[in-house]
PDB file of C-alpha atoms in Angstrom:
ATOM      1  CA  MET O1435      18.372  17.106   5.302  1.00 65.00           C
ATOM      2  CA  LEU O1436      16.815  14.900   2.791  1.00 64.00           C
ATOM      3  CA  ALA O1437      13.450  15.015   5.751  1.00 67.00           C
ATOM      4  CA  GLY O1438      14.000  19.095   5.807  1.00 70.00           C
ATOM      5  CA  ASN O1439      14.651  19.034   9.808  1.00 73.00           C
ATOM      6  CA  LEU O1440      18.522  19.775   8.981  1.00 75.00           C
ATOM      7  CA  LYS O1441      20.051  22.586   7.077  1.00 79.00           C
ATOM      8  CA  PRO O1442      23.509  21.934   5.236  1.00 78.00           C
ATOM      9  CA  ASP O1443      26.727  23.272   6.050  1.00 81.00           C
ATOM     10  CA  GLY O1444      27.944  25.304   3.183  1.00 80.00           C
ATOM     11  CA  ASP O1445      25.730  26.712   0.018  1.00 80.00           C
ATOM     12  CA  GLU O1446      25.087  23.487  -1.426  1.00 78.00           C
ATOM     13  CA  LYS O1447      21.104  22.919  -1.846  1.00 78.00           C
ATOM     14  CA  CYS O1448      19.443  19.929  -1.510  1.00 74.00           C
ATOM     15  CA  PRO O1449      17.668  18.141  -4.164  1.00 73.00           C
ATOM     16  CA  VAL O1450      13.585  18.404  -3.600  1.00 75.00           C
ATOM     17  CA  LEU O1451      12.434  15.232  -2.889  1.00 70.00           C
ATOM     18  CA  HIS O1452       9.310  13.358  -1.710  1.00 71.00           C
ATOM     19  CA  VAL O1453      10.382  11.573   1.778  1.00 67.00           C
ATOM     20  CA  SER O1454       8.766   9.509   4.456  1.00 64.00           C
ATOM     21  CA  TYR O1455      10.355  10.482   7.657  1.00 62.00           C
ATOM     22  CA  LYS O1456       9.667   8.459  10.837  1.00 59.00           C
ATOM     23  CA  PRO O1457      11.221   9.715  14.182  1.00 60.00           C
ATOM     24  CA  GLN O1458      14.108   7.711  15.673  1.00 59.00           C
ATOM     25  CA  LYS O1459      13.021   8.508  19.194  1.00 64.00           C
ATOM     26  CA  ILE O1460       9.386   7.984  20.636  1.00 59.00           C
ATOM     27  CA  SER O1461       7.473   9.968  22.754  1.00 67.00           C
ATOM     28  CA  PRO O1462       5.474   7.999  25.913  1.00 67.00           C
ATOM     29  CA  LYS O1463       1.863  10.113  26.294  1.00 74.00           C
ATOM     30  CA  SER O1464       1.909   8.601  29.312  1.00 76.00           C
ATOM     31  CA  GLU O1465       3.826   7.623  32.113  1.00 80.00           C
ATOM     32  CA  LYS O1466       1.088   4.735  33.039  1.00 82.00           C
ATOM     33  CA  THR O1467       2.406   1.287  33.461  1.00 80.00           C
ATOM     34  CA  VAL O1468       0.417  -0.692  30.173  1.00 77.00           C
ATOM     35  CA  GLN O1469      -1.329  -2.491  33.024  1.00 82.00           C
ATOM     36  CA  ASN O1470      -2.605   0.671  34.090  1.00 87.00           C
ATOM     37  CA  LEU O1471      -3.541   1.653  30.855  1.00 86.00           C
ATOM     38  CA  LEU O1472      -5.923  -1.360  30.485  1.00 86.00           C
ATOM     39  CA  LEU O1473      -7.410  -0.617  33.546  1.00 91.00           C
ATOM     40  CA  GLU O1474      -8.235   2.538  32.562  1.00 92.00           C
ATOM     41  CA  LYS O1475      -9.351   2.637  29.834  1.00 91.00           C
ATOM     42  CA  ILE O1476     -11.264  -0.643  29.273  1.00 90.00           C
ATOM     43  CA  ARG O1477     -11.237  -2.277  32.881  1.00 92.00           C
ATOM     44  CA  ASP O1478     -14.720  -4.466  32.053  1.00 92.00           C
ATOM     45  CA  SER O1479     -12.109  -6.735  29.391  1.00 89.00           C
ATOM     46  CA  PHE O1480      -8.828  -6.644  31.766  1.00 89.00           C
ATOM     47  CA  THR O1481     -10.653  -8.114  34.251  1.00 91.00           C
ATOM     48  CA  HIS O1482     -12.489 -10.344  32.317  1.00 91.00           C
ATOM     49  CA  PRO O1483     -10.687 -14.238  31.759  1.00 90.00           C
ATOM     50  CA  GLN O1484     -11.189 -13.979  28.289  1.00 90.00           C
ATOM     51  CA  PHE O1485      -9.303 -11.362  27.583  1.00 86.00           C
ATOM     52  CA  SER O1486      -6.424 -13.206  28.736  1.00 87.00           C
ATOM     53  CA  THR O1487      -6.588 -16.481  27.029  1.00 88.00           C
ATOM     54  CA  ASP O1488      -6.949 -14.382  23.776  1.00 87.00           C
ATOM     55  CA  VAL O1489      -5.426 -11.300  24.050  1.00 83.00           C
ATOM     56  CA  LEU O1490      -2.310 -10.547  27.133  1.00 81.00           C
ATOM     57  CA  LYS O1491      -0.988 -14.766  26.452  1.00 84.00           C
ATOM     58  CA  PRO O1492      -0.644 -14.054  22.578  1.00 82.00           C
ATOM     59  CA  LEU O1493       0.782 -11.283  22.902  1.00 76.00           C
ATOM     60  CA  GLN O1494       3.096 -12.305  25.757  1.00 77.00           C
ATOM     61  CA  MET O1495       2.254  -9.162  28.205  1.00 74.00           C
ATOM     62  CA  GLU O1496       3.340 -10.894  31.090  1.00 75.00           C
ATOM     63  CA  ARG O1497       6.652 -10.794  29.784  1.00 74.00           C
ATOM     64  CA  LEU O1498       5.980  -7.092  29.473  1.00 70.00           C
ATOM     65  CA  TYR O1499       4.915  -6.793  33.589  1.00 73.00           C
ATOM     66  CA  ASP O1500       8.217  -8.910  34.597  1.00 74.00           C
ATOM     67  CA  GLN O1501       9.984  -6.204  32.928  1.00 76.00           C
ATOM     68  CA  GLN O1502       8.753  -3.138  34.515  1.00 78.00           C
ATOM     69  CA  ARG O1503       8.843  -5.615  37.132  1.00 78.00           C
ATOM     70  CA  LEU O1504      13.225  -6.018  36.973  1.00 81.00           C
ATOM     71  CA  HIS O1505      13.141  -2.507  35.967  1.00 81.00           C
ATOM     72  CA  ALA O1506      11.600  -0.599  39.153  1.00 80.00           C
ATOM     73  CA  ALA O1507      14.136  -3.540  40.709  1.00 83.00           C
ATOM     74  CA  LYS O1508      17.715  -2.534  39.330  1.00 85.00           C
ATOM     75  CA  VAL O1509      15.878   1.098  39.755  1.00 84.00           C
ATOM     76  CA  ILE O1510      14.781   0.320  43.389  1.00 84.00           C
ATOM     77  CA  LYS O1511      18.943  -1.234  44.356  1.00 88.00           C
ATOM     78  CA  ARG O1512      20.932   1.479  42.159  1.00 88.00           C
ATOM     79  CA  PHE O1513      19.642   4.213  44.215  1.00 86.00           C
ATOM     80  CA  ILE O1514      19.857   2.217  47.591  1.00 86.00           C
ATOM     81  CA  LEU O1515      23.634   1.709  46.417  1.00 89.00           C
ATOM     82  CA  HIS O1516      24.365   4.891  45.688  1.00 87.00           C
ATOM     83  CA  ALA O1517      22.863   6.708  49.214  1.00 85.00           C
ATOM     84  CA  LYS O1518      24.349   4.355  51.268  1.00 87.00           C
ATOM     85  CA  LYS O1519      21.410   3.464  52.743  1.00 83.00           C
ATOM     86  CA  THR O1520      19.567   0.351  54.034  1.00 84.00           C
ATOM     87  CA  ALA O1521      16.051  -0.730  52.972  1.00 83.00           C
ATOM     88  CA  PHE O1522      13.900  -3.217  54.230  1.00 82.00           C
ATOM     89  CA  VAL O1523      11.983  -4.743  50.756  1.00 83.00           C
ATOM     90  CA  VAL O1524       8.321  -6.729  50.324  1.00 83.00           C
ATOM     91  CA  GLU O1525       8.395  -9.178  48.118  1.00 82.00           C
ATOM     92  CA  HIS O1526       6.337 -11.806  46.706  1.00 80.00           C
ATOM     93  CA  ASP O1527       8.878 -12.992  43.880  1.00 80.00           C
ATOM     94  CA  PHE O1528      11.696 -14.754  45.310  1.00 79.00           C
ATOM     95  CA  ILE O1529      13.267 -14.292  41.903  1.00 78.00           C
ATOM     96  CA  MET O1530      13.292 -10.314  42.544  1.00 81.00           C
ATOM     97  CA  ALA O1531      13.742 -10.548  46.126  1.00 83.00           C
ATOM     98  CA  THR O1532      17.181 -12.251  45.469  1.00 82.00           C
ATOM     99  CA  TYR O1533      18.633  -9.651  42.792  1.00 83.00           C
ATOM    100  CA  LEU O1534      17.440  -6.897  45.172  1.00 85.00           C
ATOM    101  CA  ALA O1535      18.684  -7.923  48.578  1.00 85.00           C
ATOM    102  CA  ASP O1536      22.017  -9.122  49.616  1.00 86.00           C
ATOM    103  CA  ARG O1537      19.972 -11.254  52.452  1.00 86.00           C
ATOM    104  CA  VAL O1538      16.426 -12.651  52.437  1.00 85.00           C
ATOM    105  CA  VAL O1539      13.741 -13.006  55.489  1.00 86.00           C
ATOM    106  CA  VAL O1540      11.601 -16.232  54.172  1.00 86.00           C
ATOM    107  CA  PHE O1541       8.325 -16.489  56.559  1.00 86.00           C
ATOM    108  CA  ASP O1542       5.398 -19.502  56.174  1.00 89.00           C
ATOM    109  CA  GLY O1543       2.380 -19.711  57.639  1.00 90.00           C
ATOM    110  CA  GLN O1544      -0.856 -18.003  57.633  1.00 88.00           C
ATOM    111  CA  PRO O1545      -1.213 -14.043  57.095  1.00 81.00           C
ATOM    112  CA  GLY O1546      -2.147 -12.469  60.573  1.00 82.00           C
ATOM    113  CA  VAL O1547      -2.278 -15.598  62.587  1.00 86.00           C
ATOM    114  CA  LYS O1548       0.996 -17.071  62.325  1.00 89.00           C
ATOM    115  CA  ALA O1549       4.302 -17.498  60.605  1.00 88.00           C
ATOM    116  CA  THR O1550       7.852 -18.570  60.873  1.00 90.00           C
ATOM    117  CA  ALA O1551      10.674 -16.670  59.236  1.00 88.00           C
ATOM    118  CA  THR O1552      14.349 -18.583  58.263  1.00 88.00           C
ATOM    119  CA  THR O1553      17.434 -16.474  56.878  1.00 81.00           C
TER     120      THR O1553
END
């Protein structure tokens, strides 16, 4: 009511005030990941090693990427469980693989040449 977005229930009048109002819901302008947005907007800077030292590490962006990956893993797992289906997921991060899976198969060897699978 103070910001003028709601009307009072009764006939009472609200005092006229100058209110600084910030919406409590933030709507994303894009569905892209932070990494994809940076690659699109500032590719040369983003791929330069100094950018990682000066920007990504101080802002702990790697943690943000990890949080996105964990969120994606939760969505995948929920979908698999609700659909009562089996999924074969190739994941190079062992922590993510163990979160997603009932069983993990680890391959060791040379890609495209020779590999040994262990369960």
